[in-house]
Coordinates of C-alpha atoms in Angstrom, one line a residue:
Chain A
X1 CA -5.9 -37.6 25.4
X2 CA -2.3 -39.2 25.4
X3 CA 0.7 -36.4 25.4
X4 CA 1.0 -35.0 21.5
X5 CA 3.7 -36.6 19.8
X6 CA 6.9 -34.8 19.8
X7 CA 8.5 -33.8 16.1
X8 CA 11.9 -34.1 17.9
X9 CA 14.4 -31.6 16.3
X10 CA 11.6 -29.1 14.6
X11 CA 10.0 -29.0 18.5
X12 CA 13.6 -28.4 19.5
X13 CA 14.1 -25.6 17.1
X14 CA 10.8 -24.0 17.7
X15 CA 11.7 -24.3 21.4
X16 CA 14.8 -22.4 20.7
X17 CA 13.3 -19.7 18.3
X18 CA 10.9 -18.8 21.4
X19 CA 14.5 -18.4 23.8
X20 CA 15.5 -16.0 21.1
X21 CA 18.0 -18.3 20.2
X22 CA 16.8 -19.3 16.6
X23 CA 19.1 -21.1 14.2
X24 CA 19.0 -22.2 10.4
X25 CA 21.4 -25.2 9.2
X26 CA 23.6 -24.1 6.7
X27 CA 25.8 -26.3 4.4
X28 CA 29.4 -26.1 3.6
X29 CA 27.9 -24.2 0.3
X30 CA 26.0 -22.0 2.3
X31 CA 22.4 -23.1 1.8
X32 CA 20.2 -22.6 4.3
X33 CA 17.6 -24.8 5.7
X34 CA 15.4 -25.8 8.5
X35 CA 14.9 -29.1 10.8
X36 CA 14.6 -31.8 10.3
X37 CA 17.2 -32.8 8.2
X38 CA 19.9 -34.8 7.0
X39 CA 21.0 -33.4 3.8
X40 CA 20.9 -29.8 2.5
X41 CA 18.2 -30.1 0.1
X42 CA 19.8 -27.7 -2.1
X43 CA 22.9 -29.9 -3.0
X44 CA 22.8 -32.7 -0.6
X45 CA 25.5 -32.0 1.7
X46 CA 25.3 -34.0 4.7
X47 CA 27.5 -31.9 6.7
X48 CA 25.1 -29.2 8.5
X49 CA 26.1 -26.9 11.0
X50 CA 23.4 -24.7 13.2
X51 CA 23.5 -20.7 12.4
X52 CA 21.9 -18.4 14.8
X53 CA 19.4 -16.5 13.0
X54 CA 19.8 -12.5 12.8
X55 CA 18.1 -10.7 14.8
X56 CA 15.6 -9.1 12.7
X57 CA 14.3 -10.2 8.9
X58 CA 12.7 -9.1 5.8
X59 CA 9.3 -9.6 4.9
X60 CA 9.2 -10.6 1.8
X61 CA 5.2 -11.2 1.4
X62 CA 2.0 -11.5 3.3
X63 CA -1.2 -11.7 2.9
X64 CA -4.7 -10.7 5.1
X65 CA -6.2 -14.1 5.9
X66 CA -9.9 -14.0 6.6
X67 CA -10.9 -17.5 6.1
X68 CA -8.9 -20.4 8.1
X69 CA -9.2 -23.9 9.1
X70 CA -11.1 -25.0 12.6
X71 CA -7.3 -24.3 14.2
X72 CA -6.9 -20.3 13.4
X73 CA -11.0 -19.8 13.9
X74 CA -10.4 -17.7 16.4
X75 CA -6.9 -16.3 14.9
X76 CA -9.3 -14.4 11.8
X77 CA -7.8 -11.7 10.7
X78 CA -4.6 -12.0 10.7
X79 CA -1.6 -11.6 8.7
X80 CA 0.7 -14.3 7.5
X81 CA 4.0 -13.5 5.8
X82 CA 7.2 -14.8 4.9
X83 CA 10.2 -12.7 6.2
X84 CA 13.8 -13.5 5.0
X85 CA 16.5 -14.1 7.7
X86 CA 19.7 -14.4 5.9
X87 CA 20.4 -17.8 4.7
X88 CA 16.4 -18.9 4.9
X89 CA 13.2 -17.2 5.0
X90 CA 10.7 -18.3 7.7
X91 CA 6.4 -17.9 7.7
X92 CA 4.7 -16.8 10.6
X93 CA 2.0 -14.5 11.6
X94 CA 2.6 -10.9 12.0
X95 CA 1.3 -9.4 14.9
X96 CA 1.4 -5.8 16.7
X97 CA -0.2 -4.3 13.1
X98 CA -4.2 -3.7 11.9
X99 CA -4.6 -7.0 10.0
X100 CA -5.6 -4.6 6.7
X101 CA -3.7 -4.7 3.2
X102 CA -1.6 -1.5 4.3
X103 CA -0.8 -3.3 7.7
X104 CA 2.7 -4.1 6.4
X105 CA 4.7 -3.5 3.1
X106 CA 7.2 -5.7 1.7
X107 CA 10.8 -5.0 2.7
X108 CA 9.5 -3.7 6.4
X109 CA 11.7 -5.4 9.3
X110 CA 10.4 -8.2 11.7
X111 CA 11.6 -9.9 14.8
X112 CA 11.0 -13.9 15.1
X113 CA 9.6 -15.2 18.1
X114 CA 6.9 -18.0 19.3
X115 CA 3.7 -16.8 20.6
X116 CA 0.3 -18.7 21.2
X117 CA -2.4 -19.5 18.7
X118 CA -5.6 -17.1 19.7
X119 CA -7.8 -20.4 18.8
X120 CA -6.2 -23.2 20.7
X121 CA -2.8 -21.8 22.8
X122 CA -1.1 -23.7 20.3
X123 CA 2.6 -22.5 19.4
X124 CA 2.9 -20.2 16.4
X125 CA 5.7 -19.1 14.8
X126 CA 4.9 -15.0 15.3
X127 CA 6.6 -11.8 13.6
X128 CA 6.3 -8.2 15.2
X129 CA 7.4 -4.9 13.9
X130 CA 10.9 -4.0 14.3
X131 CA 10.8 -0.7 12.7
X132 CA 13.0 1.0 10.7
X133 CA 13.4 0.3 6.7
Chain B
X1 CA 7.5 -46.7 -28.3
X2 CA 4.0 -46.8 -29.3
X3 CA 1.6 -43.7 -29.8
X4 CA -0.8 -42.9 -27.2
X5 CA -4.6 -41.8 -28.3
X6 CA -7.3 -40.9 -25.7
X7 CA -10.5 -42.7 -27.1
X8 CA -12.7 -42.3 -24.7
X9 CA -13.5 -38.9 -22.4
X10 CA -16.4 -39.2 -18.9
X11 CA -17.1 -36.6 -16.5
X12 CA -20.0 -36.0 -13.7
X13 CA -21.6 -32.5 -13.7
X14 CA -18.9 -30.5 -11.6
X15 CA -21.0 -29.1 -8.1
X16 CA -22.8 -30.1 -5.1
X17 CA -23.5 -33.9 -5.2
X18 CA -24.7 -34.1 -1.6
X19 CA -26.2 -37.8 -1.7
X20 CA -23.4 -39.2 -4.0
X21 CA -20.2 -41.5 -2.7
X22 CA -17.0 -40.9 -4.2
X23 CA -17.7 -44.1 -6.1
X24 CA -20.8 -43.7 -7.7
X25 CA -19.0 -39.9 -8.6
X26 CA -16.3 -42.4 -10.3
X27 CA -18.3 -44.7 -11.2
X28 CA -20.2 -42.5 -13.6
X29 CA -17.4 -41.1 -15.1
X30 CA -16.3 -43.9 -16.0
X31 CA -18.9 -45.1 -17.9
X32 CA -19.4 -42.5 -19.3
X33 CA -15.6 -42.7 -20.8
X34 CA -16.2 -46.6 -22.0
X35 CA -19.4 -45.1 -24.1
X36 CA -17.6 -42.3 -25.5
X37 CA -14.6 -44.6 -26.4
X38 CA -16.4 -47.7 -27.3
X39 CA -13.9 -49.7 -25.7
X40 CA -15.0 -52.9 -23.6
X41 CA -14.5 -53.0 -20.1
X42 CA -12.6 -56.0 -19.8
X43 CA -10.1 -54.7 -22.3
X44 CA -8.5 -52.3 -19.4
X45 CA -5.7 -53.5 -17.9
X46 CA -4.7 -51.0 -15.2
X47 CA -6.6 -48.0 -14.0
X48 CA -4.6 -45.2 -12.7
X49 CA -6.8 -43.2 -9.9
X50 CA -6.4 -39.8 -8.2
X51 CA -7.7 -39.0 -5.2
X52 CA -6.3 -36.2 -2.4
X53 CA -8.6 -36.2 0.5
X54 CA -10.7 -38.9 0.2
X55 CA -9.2 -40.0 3.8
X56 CA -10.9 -37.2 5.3
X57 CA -14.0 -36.6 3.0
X58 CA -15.0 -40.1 3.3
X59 CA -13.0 -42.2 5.9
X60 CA -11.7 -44.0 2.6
X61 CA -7.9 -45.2 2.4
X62 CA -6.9 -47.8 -0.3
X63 CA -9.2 -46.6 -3.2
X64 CA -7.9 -48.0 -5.9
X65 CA -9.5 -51.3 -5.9
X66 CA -12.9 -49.7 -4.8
X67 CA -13.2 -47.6 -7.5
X68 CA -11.7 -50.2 -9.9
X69 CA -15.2 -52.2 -8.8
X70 CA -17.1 -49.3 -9.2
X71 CA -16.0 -48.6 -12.8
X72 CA -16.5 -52.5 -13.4
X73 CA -12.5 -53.4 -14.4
X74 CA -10.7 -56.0 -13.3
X75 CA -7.1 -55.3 -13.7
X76 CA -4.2 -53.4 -11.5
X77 CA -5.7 -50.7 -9.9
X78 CA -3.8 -47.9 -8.6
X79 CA -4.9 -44.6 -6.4
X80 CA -2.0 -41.6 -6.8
X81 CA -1.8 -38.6 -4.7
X82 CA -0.2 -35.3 -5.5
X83 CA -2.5 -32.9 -4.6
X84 CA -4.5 -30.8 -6.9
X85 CA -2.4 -33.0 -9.0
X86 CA -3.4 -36.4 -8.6
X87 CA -5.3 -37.5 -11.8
X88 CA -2.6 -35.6 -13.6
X89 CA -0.2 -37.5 -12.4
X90 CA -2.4 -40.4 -13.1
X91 CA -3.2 -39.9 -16.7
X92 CA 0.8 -39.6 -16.7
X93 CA 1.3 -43.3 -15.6
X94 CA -1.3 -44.2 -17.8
X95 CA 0.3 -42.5 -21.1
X96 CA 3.9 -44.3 -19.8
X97 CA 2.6 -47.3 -19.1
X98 CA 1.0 -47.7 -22.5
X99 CA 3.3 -46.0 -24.6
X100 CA 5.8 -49.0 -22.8
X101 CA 3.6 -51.7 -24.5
X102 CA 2.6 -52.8 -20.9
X103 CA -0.9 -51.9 -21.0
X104 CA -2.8 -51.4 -24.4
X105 CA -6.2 -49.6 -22.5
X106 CA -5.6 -47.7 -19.6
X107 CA -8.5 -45.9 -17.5
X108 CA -7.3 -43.0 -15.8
X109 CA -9.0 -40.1 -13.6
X110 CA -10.0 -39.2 -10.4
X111 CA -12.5 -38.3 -8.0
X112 CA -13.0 -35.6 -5.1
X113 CA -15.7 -35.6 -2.7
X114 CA -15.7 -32.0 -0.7
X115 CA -18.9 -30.7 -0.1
X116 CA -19.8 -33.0 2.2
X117 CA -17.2 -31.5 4.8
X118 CA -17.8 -27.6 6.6
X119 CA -16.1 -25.1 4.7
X120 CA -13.4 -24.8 8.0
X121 CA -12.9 -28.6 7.4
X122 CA -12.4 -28.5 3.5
X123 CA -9.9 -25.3 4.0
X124 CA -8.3 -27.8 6.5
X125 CA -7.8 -30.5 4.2
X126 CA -6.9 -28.5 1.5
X127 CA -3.8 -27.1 4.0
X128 CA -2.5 -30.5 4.5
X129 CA -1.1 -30.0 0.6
X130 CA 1.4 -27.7 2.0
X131 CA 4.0 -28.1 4.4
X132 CA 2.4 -29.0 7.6
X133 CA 5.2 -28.0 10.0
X134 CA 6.7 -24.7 8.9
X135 CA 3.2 -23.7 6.7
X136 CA -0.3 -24.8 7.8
X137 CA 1.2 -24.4 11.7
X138 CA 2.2 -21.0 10.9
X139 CA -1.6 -20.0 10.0
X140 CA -0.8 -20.8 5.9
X141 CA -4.0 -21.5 4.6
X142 CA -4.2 -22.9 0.8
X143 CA -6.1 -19.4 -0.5
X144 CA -3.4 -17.8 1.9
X145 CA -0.2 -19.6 0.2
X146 CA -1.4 -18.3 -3.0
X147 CA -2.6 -14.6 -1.7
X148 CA 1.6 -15.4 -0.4
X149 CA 2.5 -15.8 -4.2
X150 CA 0.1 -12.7 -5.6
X151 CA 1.3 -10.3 -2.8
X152 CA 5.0 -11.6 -4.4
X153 CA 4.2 -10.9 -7.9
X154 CA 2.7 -7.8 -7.2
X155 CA 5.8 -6.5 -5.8
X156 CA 8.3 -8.1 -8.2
X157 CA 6.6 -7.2 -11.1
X158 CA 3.8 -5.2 -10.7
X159 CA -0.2 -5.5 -11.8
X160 CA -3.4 -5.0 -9.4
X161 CA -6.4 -6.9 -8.6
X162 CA -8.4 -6.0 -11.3
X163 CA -6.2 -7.5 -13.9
X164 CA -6.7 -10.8 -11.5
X165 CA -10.7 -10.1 -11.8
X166 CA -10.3 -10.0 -15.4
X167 CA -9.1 -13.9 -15.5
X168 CA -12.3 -14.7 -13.0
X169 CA -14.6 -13.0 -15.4
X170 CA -12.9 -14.4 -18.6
X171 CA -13.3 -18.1 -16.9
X172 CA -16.9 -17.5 -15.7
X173 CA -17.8 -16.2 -19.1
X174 CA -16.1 -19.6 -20.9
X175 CA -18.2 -21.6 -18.3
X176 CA -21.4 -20.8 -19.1
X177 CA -22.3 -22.8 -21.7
X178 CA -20.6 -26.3 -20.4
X179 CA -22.9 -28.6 -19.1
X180 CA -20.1 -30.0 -16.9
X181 CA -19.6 -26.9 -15.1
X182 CA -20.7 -26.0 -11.7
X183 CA -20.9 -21.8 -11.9
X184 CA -22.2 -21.5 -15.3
X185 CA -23.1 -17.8 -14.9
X186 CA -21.6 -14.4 -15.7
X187 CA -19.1 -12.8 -13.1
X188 CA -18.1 -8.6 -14.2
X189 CA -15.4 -7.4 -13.1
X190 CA -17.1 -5.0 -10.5
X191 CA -18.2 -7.9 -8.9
X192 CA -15.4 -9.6 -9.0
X193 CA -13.1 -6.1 -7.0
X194 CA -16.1 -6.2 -5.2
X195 CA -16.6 -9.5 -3.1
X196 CA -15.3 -10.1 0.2
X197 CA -11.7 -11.2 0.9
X198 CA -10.7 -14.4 1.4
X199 CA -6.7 -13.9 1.5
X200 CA -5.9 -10.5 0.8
X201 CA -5.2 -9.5 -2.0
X202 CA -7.2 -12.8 -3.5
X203 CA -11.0 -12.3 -3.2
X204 CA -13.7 -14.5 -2.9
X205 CA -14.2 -14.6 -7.0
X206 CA -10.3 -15.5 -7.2
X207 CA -10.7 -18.3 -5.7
X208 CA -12.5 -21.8 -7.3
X209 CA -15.0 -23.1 -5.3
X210 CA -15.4 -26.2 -3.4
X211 CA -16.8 -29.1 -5.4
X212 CA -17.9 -32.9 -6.1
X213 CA -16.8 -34.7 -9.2
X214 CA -15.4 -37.3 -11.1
X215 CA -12.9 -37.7 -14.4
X216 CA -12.0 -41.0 -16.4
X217 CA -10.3 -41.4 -19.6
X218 CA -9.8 -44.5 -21.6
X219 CA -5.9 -44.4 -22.7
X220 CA -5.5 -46.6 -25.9
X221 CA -2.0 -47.3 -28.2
X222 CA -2.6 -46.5 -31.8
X223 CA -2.3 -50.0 -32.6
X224 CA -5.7 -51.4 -30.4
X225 CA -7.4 -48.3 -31.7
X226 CA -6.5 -49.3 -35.9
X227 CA -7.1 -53.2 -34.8
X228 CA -10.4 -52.6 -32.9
X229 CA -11.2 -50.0 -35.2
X230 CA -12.0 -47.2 -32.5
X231 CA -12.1 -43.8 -33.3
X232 CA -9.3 -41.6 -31.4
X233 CA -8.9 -38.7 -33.2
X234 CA -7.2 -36.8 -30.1
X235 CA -3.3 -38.0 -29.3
X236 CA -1.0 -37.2 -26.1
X237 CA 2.3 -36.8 -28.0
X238 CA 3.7 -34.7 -24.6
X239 CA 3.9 -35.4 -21.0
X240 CA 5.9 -34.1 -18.4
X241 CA 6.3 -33.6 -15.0
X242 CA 8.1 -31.2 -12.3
X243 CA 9.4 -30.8 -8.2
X244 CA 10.3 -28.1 -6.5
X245 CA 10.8 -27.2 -3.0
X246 CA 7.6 -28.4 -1.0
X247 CA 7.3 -24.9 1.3
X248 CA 6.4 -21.8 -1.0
X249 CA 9.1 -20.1 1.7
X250 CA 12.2 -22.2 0.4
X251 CA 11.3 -21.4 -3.1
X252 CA 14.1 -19.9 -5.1
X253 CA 11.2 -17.3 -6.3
X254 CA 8.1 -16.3 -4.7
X255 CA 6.4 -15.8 -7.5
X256 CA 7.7 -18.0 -9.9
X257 CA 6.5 -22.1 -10.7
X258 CA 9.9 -23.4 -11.9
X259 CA 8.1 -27.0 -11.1
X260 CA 5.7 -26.2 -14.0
X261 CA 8.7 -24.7 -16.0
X262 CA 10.3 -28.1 -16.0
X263 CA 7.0 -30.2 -16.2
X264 CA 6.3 -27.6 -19.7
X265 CA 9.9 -27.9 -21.1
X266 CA 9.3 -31.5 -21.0
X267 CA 6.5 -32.5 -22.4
X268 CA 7.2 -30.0 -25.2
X269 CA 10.9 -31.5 -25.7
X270 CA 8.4 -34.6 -26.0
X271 CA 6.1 -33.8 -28.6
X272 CA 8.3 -32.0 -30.2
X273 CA 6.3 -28.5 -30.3
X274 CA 7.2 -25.4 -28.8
X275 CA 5.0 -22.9 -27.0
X276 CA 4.2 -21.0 -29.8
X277 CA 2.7 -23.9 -31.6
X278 CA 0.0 -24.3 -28.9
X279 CA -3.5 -23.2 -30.2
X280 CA -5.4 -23.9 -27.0
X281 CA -4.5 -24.4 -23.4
X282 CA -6.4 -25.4 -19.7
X283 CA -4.7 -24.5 -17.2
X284 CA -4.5 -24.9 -13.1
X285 CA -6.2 -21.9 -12.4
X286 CA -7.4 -22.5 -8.8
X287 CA -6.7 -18.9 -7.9
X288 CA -6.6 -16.4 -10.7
X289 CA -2.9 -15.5 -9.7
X290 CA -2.6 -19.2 -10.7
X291 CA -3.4 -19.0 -13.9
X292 CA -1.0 -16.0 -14.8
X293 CA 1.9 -18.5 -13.3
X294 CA 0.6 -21.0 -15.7
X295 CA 1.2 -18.5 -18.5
X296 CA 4.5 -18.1 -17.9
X297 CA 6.0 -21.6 -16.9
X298 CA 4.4 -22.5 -20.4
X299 CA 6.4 -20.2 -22.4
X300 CA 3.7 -18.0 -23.5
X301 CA 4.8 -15.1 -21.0
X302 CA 7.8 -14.1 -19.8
X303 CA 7.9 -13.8 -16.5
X304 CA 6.4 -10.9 -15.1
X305 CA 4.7 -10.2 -18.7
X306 CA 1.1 -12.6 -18.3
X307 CA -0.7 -10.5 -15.4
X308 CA -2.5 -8.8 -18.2
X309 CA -3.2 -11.5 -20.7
X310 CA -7.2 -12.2 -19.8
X311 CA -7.5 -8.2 -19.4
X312 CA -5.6 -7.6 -22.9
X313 CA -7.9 -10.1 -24.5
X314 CA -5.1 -12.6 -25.7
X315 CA -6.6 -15.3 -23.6
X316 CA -10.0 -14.7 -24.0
X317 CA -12.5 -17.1 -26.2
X318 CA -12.0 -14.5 -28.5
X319 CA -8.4 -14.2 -28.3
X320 CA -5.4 -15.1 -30.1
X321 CA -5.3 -17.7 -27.4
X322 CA -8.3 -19.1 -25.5
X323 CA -7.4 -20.7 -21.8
X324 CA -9.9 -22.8 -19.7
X325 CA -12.6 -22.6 -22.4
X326 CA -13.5 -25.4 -20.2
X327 CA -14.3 -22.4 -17.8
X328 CA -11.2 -23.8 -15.8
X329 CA -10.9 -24.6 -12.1
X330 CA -12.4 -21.5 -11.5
X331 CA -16.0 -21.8 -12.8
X332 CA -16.1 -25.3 -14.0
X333 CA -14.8 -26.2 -10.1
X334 CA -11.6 -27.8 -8.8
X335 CA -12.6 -31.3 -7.1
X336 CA -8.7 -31.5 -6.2
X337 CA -8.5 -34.7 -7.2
X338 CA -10.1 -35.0 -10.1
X339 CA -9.2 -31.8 -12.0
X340 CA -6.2 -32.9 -14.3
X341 CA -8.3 -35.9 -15.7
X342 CA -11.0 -33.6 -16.4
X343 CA -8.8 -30.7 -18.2
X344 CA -7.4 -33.4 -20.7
X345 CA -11.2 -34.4 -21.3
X346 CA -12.2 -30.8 -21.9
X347 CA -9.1 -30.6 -24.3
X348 CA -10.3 -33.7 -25.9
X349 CA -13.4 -32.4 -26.5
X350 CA -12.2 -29.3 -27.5
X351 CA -9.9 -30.5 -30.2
X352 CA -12.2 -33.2 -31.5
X353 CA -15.1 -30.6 -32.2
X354 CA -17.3 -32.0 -29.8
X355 CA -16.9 -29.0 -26.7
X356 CA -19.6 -26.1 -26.3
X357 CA -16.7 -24.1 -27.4
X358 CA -14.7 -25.6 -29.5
X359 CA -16.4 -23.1 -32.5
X360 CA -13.7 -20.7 -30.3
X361 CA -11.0 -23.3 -31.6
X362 CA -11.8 -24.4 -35.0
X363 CA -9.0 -25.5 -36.3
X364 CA -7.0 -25.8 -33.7
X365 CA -4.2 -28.9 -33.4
X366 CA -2.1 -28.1 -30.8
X367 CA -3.5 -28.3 -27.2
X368 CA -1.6 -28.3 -23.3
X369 CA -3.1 -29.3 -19.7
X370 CA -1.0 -27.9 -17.0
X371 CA -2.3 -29.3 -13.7
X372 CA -0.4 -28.2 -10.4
X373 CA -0.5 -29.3 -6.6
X374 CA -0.2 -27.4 -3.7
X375 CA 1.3 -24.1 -4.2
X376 CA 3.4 -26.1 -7.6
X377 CA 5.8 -28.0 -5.6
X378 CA 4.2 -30.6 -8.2
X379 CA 3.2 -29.7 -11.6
X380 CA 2.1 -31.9 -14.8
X381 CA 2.0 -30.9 -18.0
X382 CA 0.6 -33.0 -20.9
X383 CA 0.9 -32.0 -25.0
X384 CA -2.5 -33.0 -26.8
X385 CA -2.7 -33.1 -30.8
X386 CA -4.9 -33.8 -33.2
X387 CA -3.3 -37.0 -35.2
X388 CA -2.2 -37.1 -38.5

């Protein structure tokens, strides 16, 4: 197997969300996105700066997963959810929780961080509880 | 601009086809559309194909010119992909290209082939709709993106599974007695709270199933159907078609399908109706959450307002409104990239008299497909009438 190919500046911002130093580019207008891009894709703007990500988000939703392709086989349950961190919200798996419908509620805090697929050691983009309301 | 009349209709049997290619699948459906239309073959001059996954299902790129084989055309062929979108956006093309006076037949459709992939491999290939680098890497699966979008509305607006279980049990019920259909049987709405999860808080019977199948139309302008004195009762006098944000995370709601919004808005702006003038509507109901989205991009809800519509009765055979009498993508089956050909055939039949249920419809005029991909960053909506 030859080296997988790289996805150049979303491998560099995963990189950097597992440091602890995650960022979103944000636009003169102040819509955020995430790599790669060029333009915000909100207006077009081609002028995009990098924002370091708060330190904790919102979820927003989730849901129990319980059937998943060959690459989570091994993931089953789990919970994805999509947390808000200021100018962009970002999906991930939760972890640290019960994968069960209460495990979370919407509006609970998360930290951000990069932890390895159960399946395959693969990266995953990983939330944890960071208490509080 | 010409009018645009569909004369001809073809599907397969929705289901397991396990020792059928995708073009035999299209092939059938195709003829199947020329007898229905009794339009010649060699009067088609561009078929317009949808197919998703055929690259995985069958090791198949560049099926366009295959299928125009199988169908026996000779013409332009082309294959579009946008998802669970693909014929829709393919019976689009066709309605533009003749209304432009480029084409006078058209033959549009599509074909999935699924079952002959693993369950793990299907959800797989069903991922690759969303967003492959912040979504399916992150553990979204497709039942999961929607379960995303249910656990959203929930919140925002409120409503519980069991309203959910009432849209499966409404589309089962509708299914039953079309041939075409691949779960033509009963589901309550016990049963329904009761099967296992898939994507919490979607359940097993929220979800459509995984299925084989083919749809073809034959797309004619008024004038070839009054010179070759065809009989095309049904006309598309609406289309339309909508983008949004391709990750369900960079949506400006989470439970909202403003793709479908805009996709509704125009075609209606098109024909020249307005939602309350619709008498019948099949909609992209691949989870039940889906279909209460549906409701409200098409103006029939407000938002927040359609979670209840199946459980109310307004959408029910019975009701004031009936959706997916076809049984929709739930019952009838969802292969992806054939389902928005076959909701304008059920519509056809429908409105022409010649559906198992169109005694549900009598004298309905007015009809709308809404056919979505992925979790409706694409979304097509076409206006059917019954012409003057």
């Amino acid at each position: 197997m030859s080296a997988p190919a790289s996805n150049g500046a979303y491998d560099e911002w995963l990189d950097a969300l597992g440091d602890g130093e995650g960022y979103a580019l944000v636009c003169p207008e102040g819509h955020g996105s995430l790599p790669p891009r060029r333009v915000c894709p909100e207006c077009g703007s081609a002028t995009l700066s990098e924002e370091r990500l708060a330190g904790t988000g919102t979820v927003e939703t989730y849901s129990v997963v319980h059937v998943a392709g060959p690459q989570f086989a091994d993931d089953t349950p789990y919970v994805t959810a999509v947390a808000h961190f200021g100018p962009v919200r970002i999906t991930g798996v939760l972890r640290g929780v019960e994968p069960g419908s209460d495990a979370v509620a919407v509006g609970d805090r998360v930290a951000v961080g990069v932890e390895e697929r159960a399946t395959d050691g693969a990266p995953l983009v990983a939330f944890r509880p960071a208490g509080g309301e | 601009m010409t009018d645009v009349r569909v004369a001809g209709v073809g599907l397969t049997r929705f289901g397991s086809h396990p020792d059928r290619t995708g073009r035999d699948l299209f092939a059938t459906a195709a003829l199947r559309a020329f007898e229905d239309a009794g339009v010649p073959r060699e009067d088609v001059e561009e078929l317009n194909y949808g197919n998703f996954m055929g690259a995985l299902a069958e090791h198949q790129g560049h099926q366009a010119p295959l299928m125009a084989e199988a169908a026996g055309v000779s013409c332009p062929s082309t294959r579009y992909e946008e998802a669970c979108a693909s014929a829709g956006v393919a019976v689009r093309e066709a309605v533009r290209t003749v209304r432009a006076g480029d084409a006078d037949v058209a033959l549009a459709g599509g074909m999935e082939r699924m079952t002959n992939l693993p369950t793990d491999e299907v959800t797989e290939g069903l991922a690759i709709a969303a967003d492959d680098l912040f979504e399916v890497r992150a553990g979204v699966t497709f039942p999961g993106a929607y379960a995303l979008m249910a656990t959203a509305y929930f919140d925002a607006y409120g409503g519980e599974r069991e309203d959910l279980a009432h849209v499966a049990a409404k589309n089962h019920a509708n299914a039953v007695p079309n041939e075409y259909a691949q779960y033509r049987k009963e589901v309550s709405v016990e049963e329904a709270l009761d099967a296992p999860p898939v994507a919490e808080p979607l359940h097993l019977y929220d979800a459509c199933p995984i299925t084989d199948g083919a749809s073809a139309l034959v797309i004619v302008s008024e004038e070839y159907a009054a010179e070759h004195d065809v009989d095309a009762p049904v006309a598309v006098t609406g289309t339309g078609q909508g983008t949004d944000r391709m990750s369900l995370a960079d949506r400006q709601h989470l439970a909202r399908t403003p793709a479908a919004d805009d996709a509704a808005d125009a075609a209606y702006a098109d024909a020249g109706v307005s939602p309350g003038d619709v008498d019948v509507a099949e909609v992209h109901d691949c989870f039940t959450i889906a279909e209460v989205l549906a409701l409200e991009s098409l103006g029939f809800f407000d938002p927040g307002e359609g979670i209840s519509a199946a459980r109310d009765g307004v959408t029910t055979a019975d009701g004031d409104l009936p959706v997916n009498l076809s049984g929709g993508l739930k019952a009838k089956g969802h292969p992806v990239g054939a389902t928005g050909g076959s909701q304008i055939a059920e519509l056809t039949r429908l409105l022409r008299g010649d559906h198992p249920n169109s005694e549900r419809v009598a004298d309905a005029e007015v009809g709308v497909a809404h056919n979505a991909g992925g979790t409706v960053a694409s979304a097509v909506v076409h206006v059917l009438e019954v012409a003057k």
